mmCIF file of C-alpha atoms in Angstrom:
data_model
loop_
_atom_site.group_PDB
_atom_site.id
_atom_site.type_symbol
_atom_site.label_atom_id
_atom_site.label_comp_id
_atom_site.label_asym_id
_atom_site.label_seq_id
_atom_site.Cartn_x
_atom_site.Cartn_y
_atom_site.Cartn_z
ATOM 1 C CA UNK A 1 72.935 -12.627 -44.662
ATOM 2 C CA UNK A 2 72.980 -15.922 -46.558
ATOM 3 C CA UNK A 3 71.666 -17.850 -43.549
ATOM 4 C CA UNK A 4 68.840 -15.378 -43.150
ATOM 5 C CA UNK A 5 67.765 -15.366 -46.804
ATOM 6 C CA UNK A 6 68.004 -19.144 -47.266
ATOM 7 C CA UNK A 7 66.433 -20.088 -43.944
ATOM 8 C CA UNK A 8 62.755 -20.050 -43.029
ATOM 9 C CA UNK A 9 60.933 -17.609 -40.744
ATOM 10 C CA UNK A 10 58.895 -19.108 -37.909
ATOM 11 C CA UNK A 11 56.796 -17.692 -35.083
ATOM 12 C CA UNK A 12 59.583 -18.103 -32.520
ATOM 13 C CA UNK A 13 62.664 -16.354 -31.170
ATOM 14 C CA UNK A 14 66.263 -17.016 -32.112
ATOM 15 C CA UNK A 15 67.592 -19.667 -34.469
ATOM 16 C CA UNK A 16 66.989 -23.416 -34.594
ATOM 17 C CA UNK A 17 67.566 -26.272 -37.024
ATOM 18 C CA UNK A 18 64.827 -26.318 -39.657
ATOM 19 C CA UNK A 19 62.241 -29.106 -39.343
ATOM 20 C CA UNK A 20 62.605 -29.531 -43.130
ATOM 21 C CA UNK A 21 66.043 -31.003 -42.526
ATOM 22 C CA UNK A 22 68.039 -28.326 -44.340
ATOM 23 C CA UNK A 23 69.101 -24.935 -43.088
ATOM 24 C CA UNK A 24 67.646 -23.084 -40.143
ATOM 25 C CA UNK A 25 64.498 -21.437 -38.868
ATOM 26 C CA UNK A 26 64.617 -17.928 -37.418
ATOM 27 C CA UNK A 27 62.270 -15.744 -35.441
ATOM 28 C CA UNK A 28 61.033 -12.199 -35.224
ATOM 29 C CA UNK A 29 63.927 -11.098 -33.014
ATOM 30 C CA UNK A 30 66.489 -12.221 -35.613
ATOM 31 C CA UNK A 31 64.623 -10.305 -38.308
ATOM 32 C CA UNK A 32 64.371 -7.157 -36.174
ATOM 33 C CA UNK A 33 68.091 -7.290 -35.308
ATOM 34 C CA UNK A 34 69.069 -7.741 -38.954
ATOM 35 C CA UNK A 35 66.875 -4.865 -40.111
ATOM 36 C CA UNK A 36 68.173 -2.542 -37.378
ATOM 37 C CA UNK A 37 71.861 -3.378 -37.967
ATOM 38 C CA UNK A 38 71.461 -2.792 -41.701
ATOM 39 C CA UNK A 39 69.205 0.280 -41.430
ATOM 40 C CA UNK A 40 66.396 -1.438 -43.326
ATOM 41 C CA UNK A 41 62.655 -1.595 -42.724
ATOM 42 C CA UNK A 42 61.673 -4.592 -44.870
ATOM 43 C CA UNK A 43 63.148 -7.990 -45.756
ATOM 44 C CA UNK A 44 61.784 -9.617 -48.915
ATOM 45 C CA UNK A 45 62.627 -13.232 -49.707
ATOM 46 C CA UNK A 46 61.409 -15.695 -52.308
ATOM 47 C CA UNK A 47 62.610 -19.267 -51.903
ATOM 48 C CA UNK A 48 59.901 -20.803 -49.683
ATOM 49 C CA UNK A 49 56.598 -22.140 -51.008
ATOM 50 C CA UNK A 50 53.605 -20.290 -49.567
ATOM 51 C CA UNK A 51 50.233 -21.574 -50.706
ATOM 52 C CA UNK A 52 48.647 -18.107 -50.816
ATOM 53 C CA UNK A 53 51.413 -16.717 -53.092
ATOM 54 C CA UNK A 54 52.880 -14.406 -50.457
ATOM 55 C CA UNK A 55 53.080 -14.172 -46.694
ATOM 56 C CA UNK A 56 53.740 -11.188 -44.445
ATOM 57 C CA UNK A 57 55.223 -11.856 -41.017
ATOM 58 C CA UNK A 58 56.684 -10.091 -38.004
ATOM 59 C CA UNK A 59 54.524 -6.948 -38.130
ATOM 60 C CA UNK A 60 54.930 -6.733 -41.921
ATOM 61 C CA UNK A 61 58.732 -6.446 -41.720
ATOM 62 C CA UNK A 62 59.304 -9.739 -43.564
ATOM 63 C CA UNK A 63 57.635 -10.807 -46.794
ATOM 64 C CA UNK A 64 57.923 -14.122 -48.623
ATOM 65 C CA UNK A 65 56.883 -13.981 -52.286
ATOM 66 C CA UNK A 66 56.332 -17.181 -54.278
ATOM 67 C CA UNK A 67 56.033 -16.820 -58.054
ATOM 68 C CA UNK A 68 55.552 -20.430 -59.249
ATOM 69 C CA UNK A 69 51.843 -21.334 -59.416
ATOM 70 C CA UNK A 70 50.943 -24.997 -58.911
ATOM 71 C CA UNK A 71 54.555 -25.736 -58.022
ATOM 72 C CA UNK A 72 55.888 -28.975 -59.556
ATOM 73 C CA UNK A 73 52.492 -29.338 -61.276
ATOM 74 C CA UNK A 74 51.027 -30.746 -58.067
ATOM 75 C CA UNK A 75 50.983 -28.302 -55.151
ATOM 76 C CA UNK A 76 47.834 -26.379 -56.079
ATOM 77 C CA UNK A 77 49.256 -23.090 -54.800
ATOM 78 C CA UNK A 78 48.713 -19.644 -56.246
ATOM 79 C CA UNK A 79 51.627 -17.329 -56.956
ATOM 80 C CA UNK A 80 52.298 -13.619 -56.737
ATOM 81 C CA UNK A 81 54.390 -10.738 -57.942
ATOM 82 C CA UNK A 82 55.176 -7.915 -55.549
ATOM 83 C CA UNK A 83 55.135 -4.298 -56.674
ATOM 84 C CA UNK A 84 56.634 -1.634 -54.418
ATOM 85 C CA UNK A 85 56.120 2.084 -54.857
ATOM 86 C CA UNK A 86 58.472 4.869 -53.741
ATOM 87 C CA UNK A 87 57.137 4.666 -50.161
ATOM 88 C CA UNK A 88 57.457 0.845 -50.044
ATOM 89 C CA UNK A 89 53.692 0.420 -50.253
ATOM 90 C CA UNK A 90 53.132 -3.185 -51.254
ATOM 91 C CA UNK A 91 50.785 -4.312 -54.000
ATOM 92 C CA UNK A 92 50.555 -8.042 -54.709
ATOM 93 C CA UNK A 93 49.450 -9.428 -58.063
ATOM 94 C CA UNK A 94 48.166 -12.923 -57.228
ATOM 95 C CA UNK A 95 47.665 -15.433 -60.035
ATOM 96 C CA UNK A 96 46.939 -19.121 -60.662
ATOM 97 C CA UNK A 97 48.577 -21.569 -63.014
ATOM 98 C CA UNK A 98 47.418 -21.623 -66.612
ATOM 99 C CA UNK A 99 44.519 -24.027 -67.139
ATOM 100 C CA UNK A 100 46.117 -25.559 -70.234
ATOM 101 C CA UNK A 101 49.898 -25.458 -70.195
ATOM 102 C CA UNK A 102 50.269 -27.777 -73.179
ATOM 103 C CA UNK A 103 53.413 -29.206 -71.624
ATOM 104 C CA UNK A 104 52.220 -32.777 -71.195
ATOM 105 C CA UNK A 105 55.171 -33.453 -68.913
ATOM 106 C CA UNK A 106 55.504 -37.007 -67.659
ATOM 107 C CA UNK A 107 57.800 -37.356 -64.691
ATOM 108 C CA UNK A 108 59.914 -40.480 -64.415
ATOM 109 C CA UNK A 109 60.339 -39.968 -60.678
ATOM 110 C CA UNK A 110 58.019 -38.049 -58.383
ATOM 111 C CA UNK A 111 59.433 -34.704 -57.216
ATOM 112 C CA UNK A 112 61.200 -34.672 -53.879
ATOM 113 C CA UNK A 113 59.036 -33.501 -50.948
ATOM 114 C CA UNK A 114 61.831 -31.185 -49.747
ATOM 115 C CA UNK A 115 60.008 -27.996 -50.764
ATOM 116 C CA UNK A 116 56.650 -28.980 -49.334
#
């Protein structure tokens, strides 16, 4: 399960080394097998930046939710929160970063491009 949740979905079959240099990429078949073996219908994950705040894949059986708008103060992405009802109907609340954060953060080193 750890490999599946910490790896990245791709439009492919099987597993392969991630092009990001850490972890793996997995395809629709891996997702379908995992869901079937565990008697689930939906896999929700949240560690991968998606510019649109969320991304549905593999016939809506996998959802990536990203809740950090303008990640690292430089990505320009929106973020989202996922609400599920009793029937697993999905409702996404998409939001942008605050216009004035008041943080005034000055970075000594630029953030690592690992998450991009």
